[in-house]
Amino acid sequence: MTESYVCPHCQRVEERPYRVRLIILTCPDCGKNGRFLHRSLVDRLDDVPEPRRPQDWTEMPLDERLRYAVTEGILDVDSTGPI
């Protein structure tokens, strides 16, 4: 069984045999180094209500969106389950 991790820049999916919140990789597609987020965290970003999102939300890399949502108290990553 593998877990899916998403590139914060181009959203390429990488599979790995372990389950953690994020992994740091250089993306083979876009060439950028970044924090690939576990798919469950990426899915939770859709739960951030539109009025609570900053104006540049759609331009922000996924890892920055997550950091913003956690810092602002919008999402609690401790409630994502076993990761």
Backbone as JSON Lines, residues from 0, in Angstrom:
{"i":0,"aa":"M","n":[0.85,-1.18,0.0],"ca":[0.0,0.0,0.0],"c":[0.89,1.24,0.0]}
{"i":1,"aa":"T","n":[0.49,2.24,-0.78],"ca":[1.25,3.48,-0.83],"c":[0.37,4.66,-0.45]}
{"i":2,"aa":"E","n":[1.03,5.75,-0.12],"ca":[0.35,7.0,0.23],"c":[0.69,8.03,-0.84]}
{"i":3,"aa":"S","n":[-0.23,8.96,-1.07],"ca":[-0.05,9.98,-2.1],"c":[0.38,11.31,-1.48]}
{"i":4,"aa":"Y","n":[1.37,11.93,-2.12],"ca":[1.89,13.24,-1.71],"c":[1.84,14.15,-2.92]}
{"i":5,"aa":"V","n":[1.41,15.4,-2.72],"ca":[1.14,16.32,-3.81],"c":[2.14,17.47,-3.82]}
{"i":6,"aa":"C","n":[2.71,17.73,-5.01],"ca":[3.64,18.85,-5.17],"c":[2.9,20.15,-4.89]}
{"i":7,"aa":"P","n":[3.48,21.03,-4.06],"ca":[2.8,22.27,-3.73],"c":[2.72,23.25,-4.9]}
{"i":8,"aa":"H","n":[3.53,23.02,-5.92],"ca":[3.59,23.97,-7.04],"c":[2.78,23.52,-8.26]}
{"i":9,"aa":"C","n":[3.0,22.27,-8.7],"ca":[2.33,21.82,-9.93],"c":[1.29,20.72,-9.68]}
{"i":10,"aa":"Q","n":[1.2,20.27,-8.44],"ca":[0.25,19.26,-7.99],"c":[0.49,17.86,-8.56]}
{"i":11,"aa":"R","n":[1.73,17.59,-8.97],"ca":[2.11,16.22,-9.35],"c":[1.96,15.34,-8.11]}
{"i":12,"aa":"V","n":[1.54,14.12,-8.3],"ca":[1.36,13.19,-7.19],"c":[2.51,12.2,-7.18]}
{"i":13,"aa":"E","n":[3.13,12.06,-6.01],"ca":[4.19,11.07,-5.79],"c":[3.65,10.04,-4.8]}
{"i":14,"aa":"E","n":[3.96,8.79,-5.05],"ca":[3.54,7.7,-4.16],"c":[4.74,7.27,-3.32]}
{"i":15,"aa":"R","n":[4.48,7.01,-2.04],"ca":[5.51,6.53,-1.13],"c":[4.9,5.46,-0.24]}
{"i":16,"aa":"P","n":[5.74,4.53,0.28],"ca":[5.22,3.42,1.1],"c":[5.06,3.77,2.58]}
{"i":17,"aa":"Y","n":[5.1,5.04,2.93],"ca":[4.97,5.45,4.33],"c":[3.96,6.58,4.44]}
{"i":18,"aa":"R","n":[3.52,6.83,5.66],"ca":[2.49,7.84,5.89],"c":[3.02,8.88,6.88]}
{"i":19,"aa":"V","n":[3.27,10.07,6.37],"ca":[3.67,11.23,7.16],"c":[2.89,12.43,6.64]}
{"i":20,"aa":"R","n":[2.98,13.55,7.3],"ca":[2.23,14.74,6.86],"c":[2.78,15.34,5.59]}
{"i":21,"aa":"L","n":[4.1,15.36,5.48],"ca":[4.71,15.94,4.29],"c":[6.08,15.35,4.06]}
{"i":22,"aa":"I","n":[6.54,15.47,2.83],"ca":[7.89,15.08,2.48],"c":[8.49,16.21,1.65]}
{"i":23,"aa":"I","n":[9.79,16.4,1.77],"ca":[10.46,17.45,1.01],"c":[11.17,16.79,-0.16]}
{"i":24,"aa":"L","n":[10.79,17.24,-1.36],"ca":[11.31,16.67,-2.59],"c":[11.54,17.76,-3.62]}
{"i":25,"aa":"T","n":[12.35,17.44,-4.62],"ca":[12.41,18.25,-5.82],"c":[11.5,17.56,-6.83]}
{"i":26,"aa":"C","n":[10.56,18.28,-7.34],"ca":[9.55,17.71,-8.23],"c":[10.18,17.38,-9.59]}
{"i":27,"aa":"P","n":[9.98,16.15,-10.07],"ca":[10.51,15.78,-11.37],"c":[9.78,16.49,-12.53]}
{"i":28,"aa":"D","n":[8.59,17.01,-12.29],"ca":[7.84,17.7,-13.35],"c":[8.2,19.18,-13.44]}
{"i":29,"aa":"C","n":[8.06,19.9,-12.32],"ca":[8.28,21.36,-12.37],"c":[9.69,21.77,-11.95]}
{"i":30,"aa":"G","n":[10.44,20.85,-11.33],"ca":[11.82,21.13,-10.94],"c":[11.98,21.95,-9.68]}
{"i":31,"aa":"K","n":[10.86,22.28,-9.01],"ca":[10.93,23.07,-7.78],"c":[11.04,22.17,-6.57]}
{"i":32,"aa":"N","n":[11.8,22.62,-5.59],"ca":[11.93,21.91,-4.33],"c":[10.81,22.4,-3.42]}
{"i":33,"aa":"G","n":[10.16,21.49,-2.71],"ca":[9.08,21.92,-1.85],"c":[8.58,20.83,-0.94]}
{"i":34,"aa":"R","n":[7.6,21.22,-0.13],"ca":[6.98,20.3,0.82],"c":[5.76,19.66,0.15]}
{"i":35,"aa":"F","n":[5.92,18.41,-0.27],"ca":[4.8,17.67,-0.84],"c":[3.89,17.28,0.32]}
{"i":36,"aa":"L","n":[2.63,17.65,0.24],"ca":[1.67,17.38,1.31],"c":[0.96,16.06,1.09]}
{"i":37,"aa":"H","n":[0.67,15.38,2.2],"ca":[-0.14,14.17,2.11],"c":[-1.49,14.55,1.51]}
{"i":38,"aa":"R","n":[-2.01,13.69,0.67],"ca":[-3.28,13.97,-0.04],"c":[-4.4,14.37,0.92]}
{"i":39,"aa":"S","n":[-4.47,13.78,2.1],"ca":[-5.54,14.1,3.04],"c":[-5.49,15.57,3.47]}
{"i":40,"aa":"L","n":[-4.28,16.13,3.58],"ca":[-4.15,17.54,3.94],"c":[-4.55,18.44,2.77]}
{"i":41,"aa":"V","n":[-4.18,18.04,1.57],"ca":[-4.57,18.81,0.39],"c":[-6.09,18.85,0.27]}
{"i":42,"aa":"D","n":[-6.73,17.71,0.5],"ca":[-8.19,17.65,0.44],"c":[-8.84,18.56,1.48]}
{"i":43,"aa":"R","n":[-8.21,18.71,2.62],"ca":[-8.76,19.55,3.68],"c":[-8.7,21.03,3.33]}
{"i":44,"aa":"L","n":[-7.82,21.41,2.42],"ca":[-7.73,22.83,2.02],"c":[-9.03,23.29,1.36]}
{"i":45,"aa":"D","n":[-9.77,22.37,0.77],"ca":[-11.07,22.72,0.19],"c":[-12.08,23.12,1.26]}
{"i":46,"aa":"D","n":[-11.83,22.73,2.5],"ca":[-12.73,23.05,3.61],"c":[-12.59,24.5,4.1]}
{"i":47,"aa":"V","n":[-11.54,25.18,3.65],"ca":[-11.34,26.58,4.08],"c":[-12.4,27.43,3.39]}
{"i":48,"aa":"P","n":[-13.28,28.08,4.17],"ca":[-14.34,28.88,3.57],"c":[-13.79,30.04,2.74]}
{"i":49,"aa":"E","n":[-14.43,30.3,1.62],"ca":[-13.99,31.37,0.72],"c":[-13.77,32.71,1.44]}
{"i":50,"aa":"P","n":[-14.67,33.12,2.33],"ca":[-14.46,34.42,2.98],"c":[-13.21,34.47,3.87]}
{"i":51,"aa":"R","n":[-12.71,33.31,4.28],"ca":[-11.52,33.26,5.16],"c":[-10.22,33.13,4.37]}
{"i":52,"aa":"R","n":[-10.31,32.96,3.06],"ca":[-9.13,32.81,2.22],"c":[-8.55,34.18,1.86]}
{"i":53,"aa":"P","n":[-7.21,34.3,1.83],"ca":[-6.63,35.57,1.38],"c":[-6.89,35.76,-0.12]}
{"i":54,"aa":"Q","n":[-6.72,36.96,-0.57],"ca":[-7.02,37.29,-1.96],"c":[-6.2,36.46,-2.96]}
{"i":55,"aa":"D","n":[-4.96,36.12,-2.61],"ca":[-4.09,35.38,-3.52],"c":[-4.1,33.87,-3.28]}
{"i":56,"aa":"W","n":[-5.16,33.35,-2.67],"ca":[-5.26,31.94,-2.31],"c":[-4.94,31.01,-3.48]}
{"i":57,"aa":"T","n":[-5.52,31.26,-4.64],"ca":[-5.33,30.35,-5.76],"c":[-3.91,30.39,-6.32]}
{"i":58,"aa":"E","n":[-3.18,31.46,-6.09],"ca":[-1.8,31.56,-6.56],"c":[-0.8,30.98,-5.55]}
{"i":59,"aa":"M","n":[-1.23,30.78,-4.33],"ca":[-0.34,30.28,-3.28],"c":[-0.03,28.81,-3.5]}
{"i":60,"aa":"P","n":[1.24,28.39,-3.31],"ca":[1.53,26.95,-3.32],"c":[0.74,26.26,-2.21]}
{"i":61,"aa":"L","n":[0.46,24.99,-2.4],"ca":[-0.36,24.24,-1.44],"c":[0.19,24.28,-0.02]}
{"i":62,"aa":"D","n":[1.52,24.19,0.12],"ca":[2.09,24.19,1.47],"c":[1.9,25.55,2.15]}
{"i":63,"aa":"E","n":[1.93,26.62,1.38],"ca":[1.68,27.95,1.96],"c":[0.21,28.11,2.34]}
{"i":64,"aa":"R","n":[-0.69,27.54,1.55],"ca":[-2.12,27.58,1.9],"c":[-2.34,26.86,3.23]}
{"i":65,"aa":"L","n":[-1.71,25.69,3.38],"ca":[-1.86,24.94,4.63],"c":[-1.31,25.73,5.8]}
{"i":66,"aa":"R","n":[-0.13,26.3,5.63],"ca":[0.47,27.09,6.72],"c":[-0.45,28.26,7.1]}
{"i":67,"aa":"Y","n":[-1.0,28.94,6.12],"ca":[-1.91,30.05,6.38],"c":[-3.14,29.56,7.17]}
{"i":68,"aa":"A","n":[-3.75,28.48,6.7],"ca":[-4.97,27.97,7.34],"c":[-4.72,27.54,8.78]}
{"i":69,"aa":"V","n":[-3.57,26.94,9.04],"ca":[-3.24,26.51,10.4],"c":[-2.91,27.72,11.27]}
{"i":70,"aa":"T","n":[-2.11,28.64,10.76],"ca":[-1.72,29.83,11.51],"c":[-2.93,30.68,11.89]}
{"i":71,"aa":"E","n":[-3.88,30.79,10.97],"ca":[-5.09,31.58,11.21],"c":[-6.13,30.83,12.04]}
{"i":72,"aa":"G","n":[-5.86,29.58,12.38],"ca":[-6.78,28.8,13.19],"c":[-7.99,28.28,12.42]}
{"i":73,"aa":"I","n":[-7.88,28.22,11.09],"ca":[-8.99,27.76,10.27],"c":[-9.02,26.23,10.19]}
{"i":74,"aa":"L","n":[-7.83,25.63,10.1],"ca":[-7.72,24.17,10.07],"c":[-6.85,23.7,11.23]}
{"i":75,"aa":"D","n":[-7.2,22.54,11.74],"ca":[-6.42,21.91,12.81],"c":[-5.85,20.62,12.22]}
{"i":76,"aa":"V","n":[-4.55,20.58,11.98],"ca":[-3.96,19.38,11.36],"c":[-3.94,18.2,12.32]}
{"i":77,"aa":"D","n":[-4.1,18.43,13.6],"ca":[-4.14,17.31,14.55],"c":[-5.41,16.5,14.4]}
{"i":78,"aa":"S","n":[-6.41,17.04,13.74],"ca":[-7.67,16.31,13.59],"c":[-7.76,15.6,12.24]}
{"i":79,"aa":"T","n":[-6.63,15.45,11.53],"ca":[-6.64,14.8,10.22],"c":[-6.59,13.29,10.31]}
{"i":80,"aa":"G","n":[-6.41,12.75,11.47],"ca":[-6.34,11.31,11.61],"c":[-4.97,10.87,12.06]}
{"i":81,"aa":"P","n":[-4.54,9.7,11.66],"ca":[-3.33,9.1,12.19],"c":[-2.02,9.69,11.68]}
{"i":82,"aa":"I","n":[-2.04,10.63,10.73],"ca":[-0.75,11.18,10.28],"c":[-0.33,12.34,11.14]}
